[in-house]
Short mmCIF file of C-alpha atoms in Angstrom, two decimals:
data_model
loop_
_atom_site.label_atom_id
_atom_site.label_comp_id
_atom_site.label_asym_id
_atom_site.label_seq_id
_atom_site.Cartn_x
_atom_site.Cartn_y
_atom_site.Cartn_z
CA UNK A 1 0.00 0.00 0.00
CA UNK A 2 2.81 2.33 0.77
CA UNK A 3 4.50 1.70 -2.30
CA UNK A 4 1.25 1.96 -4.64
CA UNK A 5 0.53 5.27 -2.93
CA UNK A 6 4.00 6.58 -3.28
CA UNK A 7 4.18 5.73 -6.52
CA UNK A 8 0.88 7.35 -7.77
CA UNK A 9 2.06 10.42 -5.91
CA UNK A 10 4.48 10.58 -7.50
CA UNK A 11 3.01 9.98 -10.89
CA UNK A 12 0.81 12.74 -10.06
CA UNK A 13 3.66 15.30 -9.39
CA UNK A 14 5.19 14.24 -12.25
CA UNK A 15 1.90 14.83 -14.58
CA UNK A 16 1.24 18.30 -13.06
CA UNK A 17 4.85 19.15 -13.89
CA UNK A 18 4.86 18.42 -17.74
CA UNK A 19 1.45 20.44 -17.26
CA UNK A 20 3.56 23.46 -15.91
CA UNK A 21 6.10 22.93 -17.98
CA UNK A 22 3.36 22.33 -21.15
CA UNK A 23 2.12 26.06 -20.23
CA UNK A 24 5.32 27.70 -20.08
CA UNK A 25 6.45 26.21 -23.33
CA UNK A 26 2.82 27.53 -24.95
CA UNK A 27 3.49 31.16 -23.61
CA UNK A 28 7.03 30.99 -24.31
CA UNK A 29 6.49 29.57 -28.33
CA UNK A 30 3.65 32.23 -28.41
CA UNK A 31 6.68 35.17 -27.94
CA UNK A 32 9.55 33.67 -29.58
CA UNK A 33 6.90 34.06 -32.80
CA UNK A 34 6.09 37.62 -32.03
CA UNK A 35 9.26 38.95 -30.94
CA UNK A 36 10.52 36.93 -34.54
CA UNK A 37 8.08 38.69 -36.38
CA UNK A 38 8.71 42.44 -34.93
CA UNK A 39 12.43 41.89 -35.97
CA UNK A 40 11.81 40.30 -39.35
CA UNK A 41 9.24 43.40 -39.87
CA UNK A 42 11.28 46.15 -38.55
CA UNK A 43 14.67 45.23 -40.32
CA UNK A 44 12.45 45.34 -43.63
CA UNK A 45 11.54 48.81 -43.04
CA UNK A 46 15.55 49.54 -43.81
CA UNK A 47 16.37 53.17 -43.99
CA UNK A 48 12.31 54.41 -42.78
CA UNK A 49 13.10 52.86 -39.30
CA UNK A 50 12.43 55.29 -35.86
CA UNK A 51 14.24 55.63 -32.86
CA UNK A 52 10.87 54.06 -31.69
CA UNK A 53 11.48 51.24 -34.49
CA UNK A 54 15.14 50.87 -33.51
CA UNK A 55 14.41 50.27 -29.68
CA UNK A 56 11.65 48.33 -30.20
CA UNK A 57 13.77 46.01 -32.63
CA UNK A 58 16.53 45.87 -29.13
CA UNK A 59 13.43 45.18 -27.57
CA UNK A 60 12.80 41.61 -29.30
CA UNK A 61 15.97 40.93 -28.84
CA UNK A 62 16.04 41.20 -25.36
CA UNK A 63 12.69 38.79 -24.81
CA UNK A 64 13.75 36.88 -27.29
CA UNK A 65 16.97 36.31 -25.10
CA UNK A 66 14.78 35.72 -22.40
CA UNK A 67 12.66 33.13 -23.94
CA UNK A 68 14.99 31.43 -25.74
CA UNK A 69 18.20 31.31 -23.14
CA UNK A 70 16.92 32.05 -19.74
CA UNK A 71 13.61 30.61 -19.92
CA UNK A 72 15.10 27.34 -20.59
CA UNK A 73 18.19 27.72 -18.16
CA UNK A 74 15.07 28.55 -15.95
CA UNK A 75 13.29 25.81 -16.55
CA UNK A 76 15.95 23.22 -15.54
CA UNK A 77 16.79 24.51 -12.31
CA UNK A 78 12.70 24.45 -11.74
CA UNK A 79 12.87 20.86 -12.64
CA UNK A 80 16.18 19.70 -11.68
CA UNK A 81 17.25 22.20 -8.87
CA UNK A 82 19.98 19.95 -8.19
CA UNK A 83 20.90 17.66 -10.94
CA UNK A 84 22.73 20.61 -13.39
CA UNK A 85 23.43 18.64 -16.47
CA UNK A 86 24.54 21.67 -18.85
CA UNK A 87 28.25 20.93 -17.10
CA UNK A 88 30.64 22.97 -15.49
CA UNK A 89 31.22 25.52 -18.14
CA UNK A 90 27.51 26.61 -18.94
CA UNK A 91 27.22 26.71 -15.18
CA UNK A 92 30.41 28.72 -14.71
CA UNK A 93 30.44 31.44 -18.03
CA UNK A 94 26.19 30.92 -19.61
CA UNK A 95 23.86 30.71 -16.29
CA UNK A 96 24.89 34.73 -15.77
CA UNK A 97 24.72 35.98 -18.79
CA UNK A 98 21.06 35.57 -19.11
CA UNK A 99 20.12 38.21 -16.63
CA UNK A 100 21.66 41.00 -19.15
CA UNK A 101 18.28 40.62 -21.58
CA UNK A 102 16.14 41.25 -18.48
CA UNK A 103 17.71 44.55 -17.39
CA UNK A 104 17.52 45.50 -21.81
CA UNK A 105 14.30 44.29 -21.78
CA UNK A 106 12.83 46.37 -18.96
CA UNK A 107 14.96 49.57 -20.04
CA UNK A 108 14.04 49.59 -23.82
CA UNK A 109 10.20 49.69 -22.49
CA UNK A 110 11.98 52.99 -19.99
CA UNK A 111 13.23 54.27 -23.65
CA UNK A 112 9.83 53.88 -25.45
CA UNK A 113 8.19 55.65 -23.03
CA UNK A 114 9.99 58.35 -22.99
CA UNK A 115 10.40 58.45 -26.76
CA UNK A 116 6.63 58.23 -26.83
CA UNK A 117 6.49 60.89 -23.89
CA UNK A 118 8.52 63.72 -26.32
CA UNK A 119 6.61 63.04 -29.20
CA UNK A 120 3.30 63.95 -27.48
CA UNK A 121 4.04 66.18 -24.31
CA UNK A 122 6.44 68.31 -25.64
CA UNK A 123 5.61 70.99 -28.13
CA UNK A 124 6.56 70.03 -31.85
CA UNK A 125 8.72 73.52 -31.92
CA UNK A 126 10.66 72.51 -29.34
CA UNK A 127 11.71 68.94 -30.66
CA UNK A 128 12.15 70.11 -34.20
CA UNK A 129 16.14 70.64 -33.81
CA UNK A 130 16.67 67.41 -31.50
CA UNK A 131 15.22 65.14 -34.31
CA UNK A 132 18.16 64.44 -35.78
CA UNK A 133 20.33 64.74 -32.22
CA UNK A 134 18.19 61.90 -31.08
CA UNK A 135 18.20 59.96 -34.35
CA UNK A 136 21.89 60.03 -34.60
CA UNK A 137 22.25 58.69 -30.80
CA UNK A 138 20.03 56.10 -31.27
CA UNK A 139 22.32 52.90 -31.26
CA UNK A 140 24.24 54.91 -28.90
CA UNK A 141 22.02 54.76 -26.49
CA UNK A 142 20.77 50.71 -27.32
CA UNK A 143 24.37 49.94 -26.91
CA UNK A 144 24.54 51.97 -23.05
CA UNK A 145 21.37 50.09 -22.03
CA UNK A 146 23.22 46.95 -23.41
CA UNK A 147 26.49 47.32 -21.39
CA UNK A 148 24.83 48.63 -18.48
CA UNK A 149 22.62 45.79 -18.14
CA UNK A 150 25.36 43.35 -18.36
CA UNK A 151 27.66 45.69 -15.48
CA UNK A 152 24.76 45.43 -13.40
CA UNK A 153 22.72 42.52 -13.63
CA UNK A 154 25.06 39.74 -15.03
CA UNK A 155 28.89 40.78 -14.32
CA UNK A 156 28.35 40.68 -10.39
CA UNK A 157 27.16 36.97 -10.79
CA UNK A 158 30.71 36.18 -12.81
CA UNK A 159 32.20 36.32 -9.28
CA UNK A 160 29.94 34.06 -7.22
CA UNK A 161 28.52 31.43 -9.92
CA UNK A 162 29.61 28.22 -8.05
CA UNK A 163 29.43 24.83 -9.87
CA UNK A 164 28.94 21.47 -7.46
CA UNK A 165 27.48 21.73 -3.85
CA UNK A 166 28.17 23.88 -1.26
CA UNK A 167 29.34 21.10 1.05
CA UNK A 168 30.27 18.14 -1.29
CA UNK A 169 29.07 15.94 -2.99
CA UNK A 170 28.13 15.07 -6.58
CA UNK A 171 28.97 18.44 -8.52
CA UNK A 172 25.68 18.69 -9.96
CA UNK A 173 24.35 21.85 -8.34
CA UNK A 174 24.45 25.02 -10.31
CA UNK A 175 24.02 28.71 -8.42
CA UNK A 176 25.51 31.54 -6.57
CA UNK A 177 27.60 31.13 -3.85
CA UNK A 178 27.62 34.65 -1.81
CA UNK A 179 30.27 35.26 0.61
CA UNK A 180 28.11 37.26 2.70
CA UNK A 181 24.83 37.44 3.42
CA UNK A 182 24.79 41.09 2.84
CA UNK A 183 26.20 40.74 -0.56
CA UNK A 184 23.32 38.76 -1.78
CA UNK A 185 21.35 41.57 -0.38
CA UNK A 186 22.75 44.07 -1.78
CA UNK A 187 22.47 42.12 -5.28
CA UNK A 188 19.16 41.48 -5.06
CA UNK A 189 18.07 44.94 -3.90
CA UNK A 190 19.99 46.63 -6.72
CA UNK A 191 18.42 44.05 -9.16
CA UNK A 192 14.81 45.26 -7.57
CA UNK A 193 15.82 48.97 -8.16
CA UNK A 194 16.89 49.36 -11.37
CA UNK A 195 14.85 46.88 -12.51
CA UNK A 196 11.52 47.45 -11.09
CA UNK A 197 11.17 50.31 -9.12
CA UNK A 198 13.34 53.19 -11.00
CA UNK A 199 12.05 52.17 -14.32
CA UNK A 200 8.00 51.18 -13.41
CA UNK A 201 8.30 55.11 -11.73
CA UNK A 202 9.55 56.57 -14.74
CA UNK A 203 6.84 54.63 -16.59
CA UNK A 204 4.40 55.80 -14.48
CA UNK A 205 5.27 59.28 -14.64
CA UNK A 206 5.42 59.68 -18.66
CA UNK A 207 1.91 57.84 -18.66
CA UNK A 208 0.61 59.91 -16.57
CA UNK A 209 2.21 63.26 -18.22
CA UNK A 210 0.77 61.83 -21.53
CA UNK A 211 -2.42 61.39 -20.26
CA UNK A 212 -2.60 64.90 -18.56
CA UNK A 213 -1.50 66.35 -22.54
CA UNK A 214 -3.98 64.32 -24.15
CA UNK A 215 -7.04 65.19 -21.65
CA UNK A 216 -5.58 68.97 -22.23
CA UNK A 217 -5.26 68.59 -25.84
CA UNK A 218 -8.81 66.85 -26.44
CA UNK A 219 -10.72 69.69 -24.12
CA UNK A 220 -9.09 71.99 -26.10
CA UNK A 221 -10.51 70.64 -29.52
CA UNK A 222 -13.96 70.20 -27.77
CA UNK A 223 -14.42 73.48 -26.79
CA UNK A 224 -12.76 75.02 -30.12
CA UNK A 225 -15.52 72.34 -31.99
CA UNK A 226 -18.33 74.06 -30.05
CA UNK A 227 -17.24 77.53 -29.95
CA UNK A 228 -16.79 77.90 -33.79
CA UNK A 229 -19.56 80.51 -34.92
CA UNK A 230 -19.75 83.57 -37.07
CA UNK A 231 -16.78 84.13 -39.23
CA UNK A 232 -15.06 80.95 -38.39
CA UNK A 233 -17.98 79.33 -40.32
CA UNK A 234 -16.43 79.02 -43.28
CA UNK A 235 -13.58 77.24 -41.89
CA UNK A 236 -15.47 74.92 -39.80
CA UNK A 237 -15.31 72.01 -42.10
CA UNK A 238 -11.87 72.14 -42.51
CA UNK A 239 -11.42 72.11 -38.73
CA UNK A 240 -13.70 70.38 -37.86
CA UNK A 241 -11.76 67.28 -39.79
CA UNK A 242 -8.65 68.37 -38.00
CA UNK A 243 -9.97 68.07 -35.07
CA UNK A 244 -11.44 64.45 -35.68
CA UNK A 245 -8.30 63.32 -36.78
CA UNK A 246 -6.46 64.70 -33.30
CA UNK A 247 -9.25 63.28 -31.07
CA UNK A 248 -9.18 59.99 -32.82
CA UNK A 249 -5.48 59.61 -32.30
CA UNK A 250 -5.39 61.27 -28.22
CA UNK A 251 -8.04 58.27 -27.85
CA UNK A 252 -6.14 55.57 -29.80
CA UNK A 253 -3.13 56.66 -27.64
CA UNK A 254 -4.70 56.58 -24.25
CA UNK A 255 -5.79 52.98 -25.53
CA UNK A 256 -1.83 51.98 -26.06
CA UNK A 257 -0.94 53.35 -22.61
CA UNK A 258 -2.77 51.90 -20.41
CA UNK A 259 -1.84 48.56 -20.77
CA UNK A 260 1.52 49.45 -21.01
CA UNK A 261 1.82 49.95 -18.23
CA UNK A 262 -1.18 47.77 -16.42
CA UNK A 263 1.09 44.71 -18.06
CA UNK A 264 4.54 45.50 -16.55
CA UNK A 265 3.57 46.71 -13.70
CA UNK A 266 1.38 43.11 -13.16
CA UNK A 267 4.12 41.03 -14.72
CA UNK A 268 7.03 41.92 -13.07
CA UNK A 269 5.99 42.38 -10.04
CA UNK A 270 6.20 38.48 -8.64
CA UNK A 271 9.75 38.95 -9.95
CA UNK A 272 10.06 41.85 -7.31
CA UNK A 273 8.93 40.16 -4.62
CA UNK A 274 10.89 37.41 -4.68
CA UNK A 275 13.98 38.99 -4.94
CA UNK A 276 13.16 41.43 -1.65
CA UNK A 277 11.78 37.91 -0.14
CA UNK A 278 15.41 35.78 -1.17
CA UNK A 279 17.43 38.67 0.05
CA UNK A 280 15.96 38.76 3.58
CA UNK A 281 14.57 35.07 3.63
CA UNK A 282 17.03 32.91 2.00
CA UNK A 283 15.61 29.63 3.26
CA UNK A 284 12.67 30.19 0.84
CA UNK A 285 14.57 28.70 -1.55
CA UNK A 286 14.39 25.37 0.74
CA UNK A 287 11.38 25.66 0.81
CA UNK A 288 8.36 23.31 -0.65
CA UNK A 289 6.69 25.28 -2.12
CA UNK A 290 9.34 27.60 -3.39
CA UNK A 291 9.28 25.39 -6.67
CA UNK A 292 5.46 26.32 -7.36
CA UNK A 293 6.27 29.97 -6.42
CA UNK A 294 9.55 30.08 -8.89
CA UNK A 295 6.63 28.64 -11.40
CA UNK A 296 4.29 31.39 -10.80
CA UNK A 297 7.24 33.86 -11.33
CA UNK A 298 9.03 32.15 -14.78
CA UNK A 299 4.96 32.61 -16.08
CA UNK A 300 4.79 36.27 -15.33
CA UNK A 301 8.34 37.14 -16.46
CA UNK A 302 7.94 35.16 -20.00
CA UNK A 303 3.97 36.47 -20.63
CA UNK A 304 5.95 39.88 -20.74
CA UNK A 305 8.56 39.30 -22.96
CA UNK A 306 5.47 37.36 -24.81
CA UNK A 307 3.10 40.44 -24.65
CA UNK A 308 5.64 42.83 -25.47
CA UNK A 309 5.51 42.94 -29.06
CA UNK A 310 1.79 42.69 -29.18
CA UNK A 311 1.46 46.16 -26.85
CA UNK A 312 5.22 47.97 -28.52
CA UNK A 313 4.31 47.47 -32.19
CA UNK A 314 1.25 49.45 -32.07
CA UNK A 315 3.00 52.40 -30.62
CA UNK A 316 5.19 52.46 -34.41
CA UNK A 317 2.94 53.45 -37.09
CA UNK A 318 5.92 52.54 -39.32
CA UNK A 319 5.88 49.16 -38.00
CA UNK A 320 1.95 48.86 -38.61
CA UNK A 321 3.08 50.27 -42.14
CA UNK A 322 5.64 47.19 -42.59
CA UNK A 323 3.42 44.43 -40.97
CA UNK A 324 0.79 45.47 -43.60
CA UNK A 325 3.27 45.13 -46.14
CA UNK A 326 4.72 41.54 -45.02
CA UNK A 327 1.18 40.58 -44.85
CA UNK A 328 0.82 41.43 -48.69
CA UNK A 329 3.67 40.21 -49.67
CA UNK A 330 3.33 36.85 -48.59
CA UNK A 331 -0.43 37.00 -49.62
CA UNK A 332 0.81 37.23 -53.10
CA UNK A 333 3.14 34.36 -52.81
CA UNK A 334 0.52 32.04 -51.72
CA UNK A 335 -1.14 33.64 -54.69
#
């Protein structure tokens, strides 16, 4: 009887895990597809490309770095926490790396916004002679956010990646070693800073200075639309289309906002809180649950990088340009 029930325990375990795993893999094929598609869309659009093109391109990149290198180094350590069977030199010189496209990822959305934040807030007259200062330091800036994610979020690991057990044993286990308690903290909070709470604030802040602009912006209209009388009659057609045109696109940009930032904010937060959690509870990761919760977390983190280029490519109306294009183009070839 014990052994039946043992083993149909674990046969159960083991069901619900290809069931996790099943879901992840869904999610993660889901992204890898979009994120594919943005790049394949945006390098066609050769020499029309945006800054907002460009960083969204960096953006793809980044989640598809995430679902493609750390998902899957992820994935094993949620199913094999200590059974490592990459070896000793994806342990030591690839588990690390991965953390770089998490700091690009979340920073390219930071560059978006802000992108999207001086095309709308500020006045047209005062951007007009930064155009090409902000075209030119495009890659500039993609190649900062590049090195500065790896200084901060990968390099520290270099030093404390340990490959075997921390006490002997088969040399199977894969993590970091810290060789202090407060170093891990100090890791972890830093990871929680710049990449939650600096960059969901500045988020925050250029949604809601977009939405004050647009509210301002579509009042404006209204009340020029219903004050228009006398001798502005005969231009009231003419404005009157203007004016459709503007409110149509304040309300199709309030549309893109919101769940840019309703869909980081809810995604990475899990992320957040198990950092803070590890870095003054280390035993969670003892813990028996802690594989569920590391579950619940991998799911958030890759329906980001997965819902990224759904929300990001409708901010580009280049890229809606191009992805009508592709579309064509490969309706005629079936053709």
């Amino acid at each position: 009887m014990n052994n039946t029930s043992s083993e149909f325990i674990t046969s159960k375990l083991s069901r619900f895990s290809i069931i996790k795993l099943s879901v992840e893999v869904f999610i993660a094929l889901f992204g890898i597809f979009g994120n594919v598609l943005v790049a394949v869309v945006v390098k066609g659009l050769g020499k029309k490309k945006t800054a907002t093109d460009f960083y969204l391109l960096n953006l793809a990149i980044a989640d598809l770095g995430i679902l493609l290198i750390s998902f899957p180094l992820v994935a094993i350590k949620e199913n094999a926490p200590t059974n490592w069977p990459l070896g000793e030199f994806a342990c030591l010189y690839s588990s690390p790396l991965p953390e770089i496209f998490h700091g690009t990822s979340v920073w390219f959305i930071v560059v978006i916004a802000i992108v999207r934040y001086r095309k709308i807030v500020i006045p047209r007259k005062a951007i007009k002679n930064r155009n090409k200062f902000s075209l030119k330091y495009t890659k500039t800036i993609a190649g900062c956010i590049w090195v500065t994610s790896f200084l901060v979020f990968s390099l520290p690991l270099y030093f404390v990646v340990s490959f075997g057990l921390p006490h002997g044993g088969a040399a199977k286990w894969c993590g970091p070693i810290w060789p202090s308690l407060f170093f891990a903290q100090l890791y972890l909070c830093l990871m929680t800073t710049f990449g939650y709470i600096i960059p969901l604030g500045v988020i925050c802040w250029t949604y809601l200075a977009i939405s004050r602009a647009i509210n301002h912006s579509s009042n404006f209209l209204y009340a020029m639309k219903r004050g228009q009388n006398g001798a502005e009659a005969n231009l009231q057609g003419a404005v009157t289309s203007v004016q459709s045109i503007r409110l149509r696109q304040n309300k199709r940009a309030k549309k893109i906002l919101t769940p840019v930032v309703v869909v980081f904010a809810i995604t990475m937060f899990p992320l957040t809180i198990l950092r803070l959690t590890l870095a003054f509870w280390p035993s969670l990761a003892t813990q028996d649950y802690y594989e569920n919760t590391l579950f619940a977390v991998t799911l958030f983190v890759i329906t980001n990088s997965s819902a990224n280029p759904v929300i990001y490519s409708i901010a580009s109306k280049s890229f809606r340009k191009g992805m009508t294009n592709l579309y064509r183009k490969c309706l005629m070839k079936c053709l």
